[in-house]
mmCIF file of C-alpha atoms and ligand atoms in Angstrom:
data_model
loop_
_atom_site.group_PDB
_atom_site.id
_atom_site.type_symbol
_atom_site.label_atom_id
_atom_site.label_comp_id
_atom_site.label_asym_id
_atom_site.label_seq_id
_atom_site.Cartn_x
_atom_site.Cartn_y
_atom_site.Cartn_z
ATOM 1 C CA UNK A 1039 -3.387 19.465 -14.834
ATOM 2 C CA UNK A 1040 -0.886 16.848 -13.828
ATOM 3 C CA UNK A 1041 2.477 17.018 -15.579
ATOM 4 C CA UNK A 1042 3.311 14.087 -17.869
ATOM 5 C CA UNK A 1043 4.493 11.172 -15.740
ATOM 6 C CA UNK A 1044 8.217 10.500 -15.589
ATOM 7 C CA UNK A 1045 8.058 6.695 -15.513
ATOM 8 C CA UNK A 1046 6.952 4.965 -18.750
ATOM 9 C CA UNK A 1047 3.593 3.224 -18.265
ATOM 10 C CA UNK A 1048 5.133 -0.186 -18.976
ATOM 11 C CA UNK A 1049 7.387 0.192 -15.907
ATOM 12 C CA UNK A 1050 4.612 1.069 -13.446
ATOM 13 C CA UNK A 1051 3.985 -1.933 -11.193
ATOM 14 C CA UNK A 1052 2.460 -2.812 -7.827
ATOM 15 C CA UNK A 1053 3.485 -5.979 -5.957
ATOM 16 C CA UNK A 1054 -0.037 -6.912 -4.751
ATOM 17 C CA UNK A 1055 -2.064 -9.693 -6.342
ATOM 18 C CA UNK A 1056 -5.372 -8.240 -5.089
ATOM 19 C CA UNK A 1057 -6.704 -4.748 -4.433
ATOM 20 C CA UNK A 1058 -8.395 -5.142 -1.065
ATOM 21 C CA UNK A 1059 -7.639 -1.939 0.828
ATOM 22 C CA UNK A 1060 -5.625 1.260 0.891
ATOM 23 C CA UNK A 1061 -4.049 -0.123 4.058
ATOM 24 C CA UNK A 1062 -2.149 -2.660 1.927
ATOM 25 C CA UNK A 1063 -0.784 -0.071 -0.524
ATOM 26 C CA UNK A 1064 2.441 1.878 0.009
ATOM 27 C CA UNK A 1065 2.865 5.518 -0.947
ATOM 28 C CA UNK A 1066 4.818 4.341 -4.035
ATOM 29 C CA UNK A 1067 2.010 1.946 -5.022
ATOM 30 C CA UNK A 1068 -0.483 4.820 -4.814
ATOM 31 C CA UNK A 1069 1.729 7.078 -6.943
ATOM 32 C CA UNK A 1070 2.147 4.298 -9.534
ATOM 33 C CA UNK A 1071 -1.616 3.743 -9.730
ATOM 34 C CA UNK A 1072 -2.280 7.477 -10.070
ATOM 35 C CA UNK A 1073 0.415 7.889 -12.732
ATOM 36 C CA UNK A 1074 -0.956 4.993 -14.764
ATOM 37 C CA UNK A 1075 -4.478 6.395 -14.313
ATOM 38 C CA UNK A 1076 -3.331 9.608 -16.032
ATOM 39 C CA UNK A 1077 -2.547 7.523 -19.110
ATOM 40 C CA UNK A 1078 -5.975 5.894 -18.924
ATOM 41 C CA UNK A 1079 -7.779 9.240 -18.636
ATOM 42 C CA UNK A 1080 -6.507 9.899 -22.162
ATOM 43 C CA UNK A 1081 -7.338 6.378 -23.378
ATOM 44 C CA UNK A 1082 -10.890 6.557 -22.020
ATOM 45 C CA UNK A 1083 -11.453 9.938 -23.709
ATOM 46 C CA UNK A 1084 -10.561 8.382 -27.067
ATOM 47 C CA UNK A 1085 -13.916 6.606 -26.834
ATOM 48 C CA UNK A 1086 -12.953 3.636 -28.985
ATOM 49 C CA UNK A 1087 -11.447 0.467 -27.596
ATOM 50 C CA UNK A 1088 -7.904 1.269 -28.652
ATOM 51 C CA UNK A 1089 -6.284 -0.971 -26.113
ATOM 52 C CA UNK A 1090 -7.176 -4.667 -26.074
ATOM 53 C CA UNK A 1091 -4.852 -5.537 -23.173
ATOM 54 C CA UNK A 1092 -7.435 -7.735 -21.467
ATOM 55 C CA UNK A 1093 -8.821 -9.370 -24.605
ATOM 56 C CA UNK A 1094 -9.836 -12.954 -23.870
ATOM 57 C CA UNK A 1095 -10.055 -12.338 -20.104
ATOM 58 C CA UNK A 1096 -13.355 -12.553 -18.201
ATOM 59 C CA UNK A 1097 -14.161 -10.329 -15.234
ATOM 60 C CA UNK A 1098 -16.979 -11.264 -12.861
ATOM 61 C CA UNK A 1099 -18.583 -8.261 -11.162
ATOM 62 C CA UNK A 1100 -20.498 -9.330 -8.036
ATOM 63 C CA UNK A 1101 -22.500 -6.510 -6.471
ATOM 64 C CA UNK A 1102 -24.440 -7.644 -3.423
ATOM 65 C CA UNK A 1103 -25.233 -4.018 -2.510
ATOM 66 C CA UNK A 1104 -26.670 -1.290 -4.727
ATOM 67 C CA UNK A 1105 -24.341 0.719 -6.925
ATOM 68 C CA UNK A 1106 -24.451 2.953 -9.978
ATOM 69 C CA UNK A 1107 -21.006 4.558 -10.406
ATOM 70 C CA UNK A 1108 -18.763 1.812 -9.067
ATOM 71 C CA UNK A 1109 -20.437 -1.099 -10.862
ATOM 72 C CA UNK A 1110 -20.761 0.680 -14.188
ATOM 73 C CA UNK A 1111 -17.253 2.083 -14.125
ATOM 74 C CA UNK A 1112 -15.664 -1.292 -13.301
ATOM 75 C CA UNK A 1113 -17.609 -2.727 -16.238
ATOM 76 C CA UNK A 1114 -16.726 0.172 -18.504
ATOM 77 C CA UNK A 1115 -13.041 0.003 -17.524
ATOM 78 C CA UNK A 1116 -12.875 -3.726 -18.260
ATOM 79 C CA UNK A 1117 -14.645 -3.309 -21.590
ATOM 80 C CA UNK A 1118 -12.413 -0.399 -22.604
ATOM 81 C CA UNK A 1119 -9.498 -2.810 -22.080
ATOM 82 C CA UNK A 1120 -11.141 -5.532 -24.171
ATOM 83 C CA UNK A 1121 -12.262 -7.909 -21.369
ATOM 84 C CA UNK A 1122 -15.617 -9.672 -21.236
ATOM 85 C CA UNK A 1123 -17.719 -8.845 -18.165
ATOM 86 C CA UNK A 1124 -20.314 -10.898 -16.334
ATOM 87 C CA UNK A 1125 -22.459 -9.097 -13.771
ATOM 88 C CA UNK A 1126 -24.076 -10.834 -10.823
ATOM 89 C CA UNK A 1127 -26.507 -9.342 -8.303
ATOM 90 C CA UNK A 1128 -28.090 -11.041 -5.332
ATOM 91 C CA UNK A 1129 -31.505 -10.984 -7.018
ATOM 92 C CA UNK A 1130 -31.584 -13.851 -9.463
ATOM 93 C CA UNK A 1131 -28.631 -15.666 -7.838
ATOM 94 C CA UNK A 1132 -28.767 -18.937 -5.898
ATOM 95 C CA UNK A 1133 -27.976 -16.969 -2.708
ATOM 96 C CA UNK A 1134 -31.745 -16.342 -2.775
ATOM 97 C CA UNK A 1135 -32.174 -20.149 -2.517
ATOM 98 C CA UNK A 1136 -29.999 -20.281 0.594
ATOM 99 C CA UNK A 1137 -26.565 -20.890 -0.927
ATOM 100 C CA UNK A 1138 -23.867 -19.480 1.331
ATOM 101 C CA UNK A 1139 -21.482 -16.719 0.274
ATOM 102 C CA UNK A 1140 -18.542 -19.126 0.595
ATOM 103 C CA UNK A 1141 -20.208 -21.730 -1.618
ATOM 104 C CA UNK A 1142 -21.061 -19.003 -4.121
ATOM 105 C CA UNK A 1143 -17.384 -17.977 -4.246
ATOM 106 C CA UNK A 1144 -16.232 -21.586 -4.661
ATOM 107 C CA UNK A 1145 -18.711 -22.009 -7.521
ATOM 108 C CA UNK A 1146 -17.470 -18.861 -9.251
ATOM 109 C CA UNK A 1147 -13.839 -19.909 -8.773
ATOM 110 C CA UNK A 1148 -14.511 -23.287 -10.406
ATOM 111 C CA UNK A 1149 -15.403 -21.397 -13.596
ATOM 112 C CA UNK A 1150 -11.863 -19.935 -13.642
ATOM 113 C CA UNK A 1151 -12.570 -16.214 -14.023
ATOM 114 C CA UNK A 1152 -9.602 -13.892 -14.634
ATOM 115 C CA UNK A 1153 -10.731 -11.001 -12.425
ATOM 116 C CA UNK A 1154 -13.262 -10.731 -9.623
ATOM 117 C CA UNK A 1155 -14.872 -7.543 -8.286
ATOM 118 C CA UNK A 1156 -16.920 -7.638 -5.095
ATOM 119 C CA UNK A 1157 -19.237 -5.245 -3.298
ATOM 120 C CA UNK A 1158 -20.610 -6.665 -0.067
ATOM 121 C CA UNK A 1159 -22.236 -5.325 3.079
ATOM 122 C CA UNK A 1160 -19.852 -7.145 5.418
ATOM 123 C CA UNK A 1161 -16.441 -5.895 6.515
ATOM 124 C CA UNK A 1162 -13.637 -8.225 5.411
ATOM 125 C CA UNK A 1163 -15.666 -9.947 2.674
ATOM 126 C CA UNK A 1164 -13.182 -9.025 -0.087
ATOM 127 C CA UNK A 1165 -10.337 -10.486 2.000
ATOM 128 C CA UNK A 1166 -12.412 -13.638 2.490
ATOM 129 C CA UNK A 1167 -13.008 -13.822 -1.274
ATOM 130 C CA UNK A 1168 -9.281 -13.455 -1.944
ATOM 131 C CA UNK A 1169 -8.669 -16.601 0.162
ATOM 132 C CA UNK A 1170 -10.984 -18.599 -2.110
ATOM 133 C CA UNK A 1171 -10.557 -17.088 -5.587
ATOM 134 C CA UNK A 1172 -7.416 -17.932 -7.576
ATOM 135 C CA UNK A 1173 -7.667 -14.737 -9.659
ATOM 136 C CA UNK A 1174 -7.116 -11.093 -8.551
ATOM 137 C CA UNK A 1175 -9.912 -9.795 -6.296
ATOM 138 C CA UNK A 1176 -10.861 -6.117 -6.200
ATOM 139 C CA UNK A 1177 -12.771 -4.670 -3.278
ATOM 140 C CA UNK A 1178 -15.584 -2.421 -4.552
ATOM 141 C CA UNK A 1179 -16.708 -1.654 -0.981
ATOM 142 C CA UNK A 1180 -16.978 -3.978 2.041
ATOM 143 C CA UNK A 1181 -19.474 -2.709 4.605
ATOM 144 C CA UNK A 1182 -18.109 0.265 6.514
ATOM 145 C CA UNK A 1183 -14.484 -0.794 6.079
ATOM 146 C CA UNK A 1184 -12.831 0.110 2.769
ATOM 147 C CA UNK A 1185 -13.509 1.299 -0.760
ATOM 148 C CA UNK A 1186 -9.986 1.570 -2.175
ATOM 149 C CA UNK A 1187 -10.772 2.520 -5.784
ATOM 150 C CA UNK A 1188 -12.982 5.375 -4.518
ATOM 151 C CA UNK A 1189 -10.100 6.814 -2.472
ATOM 152 C CA UNK A 1190 -7.774 6.439 -5.477
ATOM 153 C CA UNK A 1191 -10.189 8.235 -7.801
ATOM 154 C CA UNK A 1192 -10.659 10.994 -5.226
ATOM 155 C CA UNK A 1193 -6.873 11.347 -4.985
ATOM 156 C CA UNK A 1194 -6.549 11.463 -8.779
ATOM 157 C CA UNK A 1195 -9.262 14.138 -8.989
ATOM 158 C CA UNK A 1196 -7.522 16.248 -6.336
ATOM 159 C CA UNK A 1197 -4.032 15.736 -7.789
ATOM 160 C CA UNK A 1198 -5.201 16.785 -11.253
ATOM 161 C CA UNK A 1199 -6.914 19.887 -9.868
ATOM 162 C CA UNK A 1200 -4.159 21.063 -7.523
ATOM 163 C CA UNK A 1201 -1.118 19.458 -9.201
ATOM 164 C CA UNK A 1202 -0.153 17.836 -5.859
ATOM 165 C CA UNK A 1203 -1.499 16.005 -2.831
ATOM 166 C CA UNK A 1204 1.251 16.723 -0.299
ATOM 167 C CA UNK A 1205 0.307 19.540 2.065
ATOM 168 C CA UNK A 1206 -3.244 19.930 0.724
ATOM 169 C CA UNK A 1207 -5.934 20.818 3.306
ATOM 170 C CA UNK A 1208 -9.059 18.671 2.965
ATOM 171 C CA UNK A 1209 -12.207 18.677 5.128
ATOM 172 C CA UNK A 1210 -14.405 15.552 5.160
ATOM 173 C CA UNK A 1211 -17.963 16.405 6.219
ATOM 174 C CA UNK A 1212 -20.699 14.008 7.283
ATOM 175 C CA UNK A 1213 -21.055 10.397 8.324
ATOM 176 C CA UNK A 1214 -17.410 9.499 8.947
ATOM 177 C CA UNK A 1215 -18.327 6.631 11.284
ATOM 178 C CA UNK A 1216 -20.130 4.441 8.740
ATOM 179 C CA UNK A 1217 -18.359 5.552 5.563
ATOM 180 C CA UNK A 1218 -15.944 3.154 3.861
ATOM 181 C CA UNK A 1219 -15.114 6.087 1.557
ATOM 182 C CA UNK A 1220 -13.917 8.113 4.555
ATOM 183 C CA UNK A 1221 -12.001 5.158 5.991
ATOM 184 C CA UNK A 1222 -10.111 4.541 2.740
ATOM 185 C CA UNK A 1223 -9.536 8.246 2.167
ATOM 186 C CA UNK A 1224 -8.218 8.835 5.684
ATOM 187 C CA UNK A 1225 -5.602 6.141 5.115
ATOM 188 C CA UNK A 1226 -4.664 7.397 1.665
ATOM 189 C CA UNK A 1227 -4.436 11.023 2.815
ATOM 190 C CA UNK A 1228 -2.153 10.038 5.686
ATOM 191 C CA UNK A 1229 0.178 8.136 3.331
ATOM 192 C CA UNK A 1230 0.241 11.032 0.849
ATOM 193 C CA UNK A 1231 0.782 13.882 3.362
ATOM 194 C CA UNK A 1232 -2.681 15.472 2.962
ATOM 195 C CA UNK A 1233 -3.918 17.404 6.029
ATOM 196 C CA UNK A 1234 -7.437 16.272 6.944
ATOM 197 C CA UNK A 1235 -10.114 17.614 9.262
ATOM 198 C CA UNK A 1236 -13.282 15.585 9.888
ATOM 199 C CA UNK A 1237 -16.516 17.473 10.546
ATOM 200 C CA UNK A 1238 -19.903 16.117 11.569
ATOM 201 C CA UNK A 1239 -22.276 15.346 14.419
ATOM 202 C CA UNK A 1240 -20.766 13.423 17.354
ATOM 203 C CA UNK A 1241 -22.992 10.390 16.734
ATOM 204 C CA UNK A 1242 -21.514 10.003 13.217
ATOM 205 C CA UNK A 1243 -17.897 10.633 14.221
ATOM 206 C CA UNK A 1244 -15.523 7.891 15.421
ATOM 207 C CA UNK A 1245 -13.426 9.021 18.399
ATOM 208 C CA UNK A 1246 -10.257 8.151 16.466
ATOM 209 C CA UNK A 1247 -11.064 10.754 13.785
ATOM 210 C CA UNK A 1248 -10.457 13.600 16.269
ATOM 211 C CA UNK A 1249 -13.144 15.527 14.389
ATOM 212 C CA UNK A 1250 -15.069 18.681 15.154
ATOM 213 C CA UNK A 1251 -18.814 19.291 15.282
ATOM 214 C CA UNK A 1252 -18.337 22.881 14.190
ATOM 215 C CA UNK A 1253 -18.557 23.566 10.440
ATOM 216 C CA UNK A 1254 -16.709 26.869 10.650
ATOM 217 C CA UNK A 1255 -13.787 25.379 12.583
ATOM 218 C CA UNK A 1256 -13.727 22.317 10.329
ATOM 219 C CA UNK A 1257 -13.844 24.167 7.028
ATOM 220 C CA UNK A 1258 -11.439 27.013 7.817
ATOM 221 C CA UNK A 1259 -8.382 26.764 5.520
ATOM 222 C CA UNK A 1260 -9.843 23.819 3.572
ATOM 223 C CA UNK A 1261 -8.890 23.802 -0.113
ATOM 224 C CA UNK A 1262 -11.249 20.896 -0.807
ATOM 225 C CA UNK A 1263 -14.401 19.788 0.998
ATOM 226 C CA UNK A 1264 -15.473 16.152 0.639
ATOM 227 C CA UNK A 1265 -19.155 15.731 1.469
ATOM 228 C CA UNK A 1266 -20.531 12.326 2.520
ATOM 229 C CA UNK A 1267 -24.033 10.873 2.540
ATOM 230 C CA UNK A 1268 -25.479 9.605 5.826
ATOM 231 C CA UNK A 1269 -25.227 5.804 5.465
ATOM 232 C CA UNK A 1270 -28.814 5.136 6.576
ATOM 233 C CA UNK A 1271 -28.580 1.464 5.656
ATOM 234 C CA UNK A 1272 -25.748 0.985 8.182
ATOM 235 C CA UNK A 1273 -27.127 2.859 11.196
ATOM 236 C CA UNK A 1274 -27.414 0.730 14.351
ATOM 237 C CA UNK A 1275 -29.929 3.097 15.961
ATOM 238 C CA UNK A 1276 -32.030 6.003 14.757
ATOM 239 C CA UNK A 1277 -30.414 9.430 14.657
ATOM 240 C CA UNK A 1278 -31.265 12.184 17.114
ATOM 241 C CA UNK A 1279 -31.961 14.640 14.251
ATOM 242 C CA UNK A 1280 -34.123 14.815 11.131
ATOM 243 C CA UNK A 1281 -32.747 15.323 7.614
ATOM 244 C CA UNK A 1282 -33.954 18.942 7.738
ATOM 245 C CA UNK A 1283 -32.105 19.534 11.005
ATOM 246 C CA UNK A 1284 -28.995 17.895 9.551
ATOM 247 C CA UNK A 1285 -29.102 20.193 6.530
ATOM 248 C CA UNK A 1286 -29.525 23.205 8.834
ATOM 249 C CA UNK A 1287 -26.392 22.270 10.770
ATOM 250 C CA UNK A 1288 -24.140 20.450 8.290
ATOM 251 C CA UNK A 1289 -25.561 20.805 4.770
ATOM 252 C CA UNK A 1290 -22.918 22.305 2.480
ATOM 253 C CA UNK A 1291 -24.335 25.623 1.279
ATOM 254 C CA UNK A 1292 -22.600 28.503 -0.513
ATOM 255 C CA UNK A 1293 -22.514 30.363 2.800
ATOM 256 C CA UNK A 1294 -20.750 27.506 4.618
ATOM 257 C CA UNK A 1295 -18.355 26.923 1.719
ATOM 258 C CA UNK A 1296 -17.365 30.543 2.375
ATOM 259 C CA UNK A 1297 -15.630 29.333 5.600
ATOM 260 C CA UNK A 1298 -13.138 27.441 3.411
ATOM 261 C CA UNK A 1299 -10.308 28.975 1.367
ATOM 262 C CA UNK A 1300 -11.281 31.165 -1.588
ATOM 263 C CA UNK A 1301 -12.019 28.939 -4.575
ATOM 264 C CA UNK A 1302 -12.191 25.743 -2.476
ATOM 265 C CA UNK A 1303 -13.561 22.796 -4.454
ATOM 266 C CA UNK A 1304 -16.212 20.254 -3.496
ATOM 267 C CA UNK A 1305 -16.163 16.474 -3.852
ATOM 268 C CA UNK A 1306 -18.882 13.898 -3.199
ATOM 269 C CA UNK A 1307 -18.567 10.158 -3.942
ATOM 270 C CA UNK A 1308 -22.268 9.939 -4.786
ATOM 271 C CA UNK A 1309 -25.062 9.102 -4.534
ATOM 272 C CA UNK A 1310 -25.979 12.642 -3.437
ATOM 273 C CA UNK A 1311 -28.955 13.575 -1.355
ATOM 274 C CA UNK A 1312 -29.548 17.176 -2.366
ATOM 275 C CA UNK A 1313 -31.010 19.255 0.441
ATOM 276 C CA UNK A 1314 -29.648 16.837 3.072
ATOM 277 C CA UNK A 1315 -25.820 16.896 2.965
ATOM 278 C CA UNK A 1316 -25.367 19.293 0.037
ATOM 279 C CA UNK A 1317 -27.232 22.201 -1.498
ATOM 280 C CA UNK A 1318 -28.051 21.818 -5.206
ATOM 281 C CA UNK A 1319 -26.439 25.170 -6.043
ATOM 282 C CA UNK A 1320 -23.059 23.867 -4.800
ATOM 283 C CA UNK A 1321 -23.402 20.409 -6.350
ATOM 284 C CA UNK A 1322 -24.107 21.998 -9.739
ATOM 285 C CA UNK A 1323 -21.611 24.870 -9.578
ATOM 286 C CA UNK A 1324 -19.056 24.112 -12.332
ATOM 287 C CA UNK A 1325 -16.489 26.405 -10.682
ATOM 288 C CA UNK A 1326 -16.597 24.587 -7.355
ATOM 289 C CA UNK A 1327 -17.871 21.062 -7.927
ATOM 290 C CA UNK A 1328 -15.508 18.255 -9.009
ATOM 291 C CA UNK A 1329 -18.269 15.666 -8.644
ATOM 292 C CA UNK A 1330 -18.584 14.724 -12.318
ATOM 293 C CA UNK A 1331 -14.787 14.787 -12.677
ATOM 294 C CA UNK A 1332 -14.664 12.190 -9.884
ATOM 295 C CA UNK A 1333 -16.969 9.919 -11.874
ATOM 296 C CA UNK A 1334 -14.768 10.216 -14.958
ATOM 297 C CA UNK A 1335 -11.617 9.545 -12.914
ATOM 298 C CA UNK A 1336 -13.308 6.403 -11.582
ATOM 299 C CA UNK A 1337 -13.129 4.776 -15.007
ATOM 300 C CA UNK A 1338 -9.446 5.710 -15.458
ATOM 301 C CA UNK A 1339 -8.437 4.497 -11.982
ATOM 302 C CA UNK A 1340 -10.228 1.185 -12.502
ATOM 303 C CA UNK A 1341 -8.600 0.736 -15.923
ATOM 304 C CA UNK A 1342 -5.219 1.287 -14.257
ATOM 305 C CA UNK A 1343 -5.994 -1.185 -11.464
ATOM 306 C CA UNK A 1344 -7.217 -3.861 -13.895
ATOM 307 C CA UNK A 1345 -4.081 -3.386 -15.991
ATOM 308 C CA UNK A 1346 -1.743 -3.555 -12.960
ATOM 309 C CA UNK A 1347 -3.372 -6.609 -11.385
ATOM 310 C CA UNK A 1348 -3.170 -8.612 -14.622
ATOM 311 C CA UNK A 1349 0.395 -7.644 -15.603
ATOM 312 C CA UNK A 1350 2.056 -10.715 -14.122
ATOM 313 C CA UNK A 1351 -0.495 -13.038 -15.802
ATOM 314 C CA UNK A 1352 -0.214 -11.500 -19.290
HETATM 315 C C1 LIG B 404 -20.228 5.179 -1.896
HETATM 316 C C2 LIG B 404 -20.290 3.755 -1.389
HETATM 317 O O1 LIG B 404 -21.008 2.913 -1.918
HETATM 318 O O2 LIG B 404 -19.585 3.510 -0.436
HETATM 319 N N1 LIG B 404 -20.624 5.330 -3.215
HETATM 320 C C3 LIG B 404 -19.762 5.026 -4.228
HETATM 321 O O3 LIG B 404 -19.239 3.941 -4.314
HETATM 322 N N2 LIG B 404 -19.496 5.995 -5.115
HETATM 323 C C4 LIG B 404 -20.782 6.182 -0.985
HETATM 324 C C5 LIG B 404 -22.205 6.064 -0.515
HETATM 325 O O4 LIG B 404 -22.916 5.117 -0.806
HETATM 326 O O5 LIG B 404 -22.622 6.998 0.185
#
């Protein structure tokens, strides 16, 4: 467990108006968000809406790609803080009648929302939205580029388990090339002094990741293994292997987890494909899997981000 934070929650601030990427956050910003998230872990566990910080504010949640955890936890976080939430999906919107994304954003802005959350399949779309919207914009995943609140919730999960991030050894296994989760995490880990090894097949590994194709080499010394789904919806060409072959080479099984440090823990951002990137026995092992803890931390991190981004306006 994380020790009680030293800075009072009222003093925790970040200078950014929007939350678009980990790239734009400093190490201090990340620490402030994680420290405030600790406070919101407790608030969220109280179950009742004890904190009406965002009462009277309206958050518009625009998810133009599928989502379970991220969409629900943004909504839950906003509601826990007393905000009203409007959800929009592409189905049922005028984008189906040919309205452009830019015109859709201008229309939403004219309604004067207080917070705007966007998931979109195109890299840079949250930045584009932040140029049009007057209110804070939060990136809930833009194509293969960034998913900042996912990296923050992963960091919170790891920090609570190990009591630190600095010097931790983490292996990221799977589709690094197309994963916005990996891209945000790689930036966060670098800023926070986490040692990272990327593992996966060459066709799913960017050259810049300096990764290995060998599970044993990649997992040796790892204290945490982050498993990623193959982003089938983003593949430019078909893969040279089947799902069965992928599981045979890279699926995280108890035997392969044995390459890592004794007691190493497992993370997965979800959605999981059991029997493809992870074996069910590992996903469900309460001693090794932090996967449900990650989901819980997602609500706390998003509560902290909503609080921080509205502080100057309240
Ligand atoms: C991830 C995403 O959408 O990028 N999921 C999530 O937000 N928890 C990972 C994925 O879809 O594989």
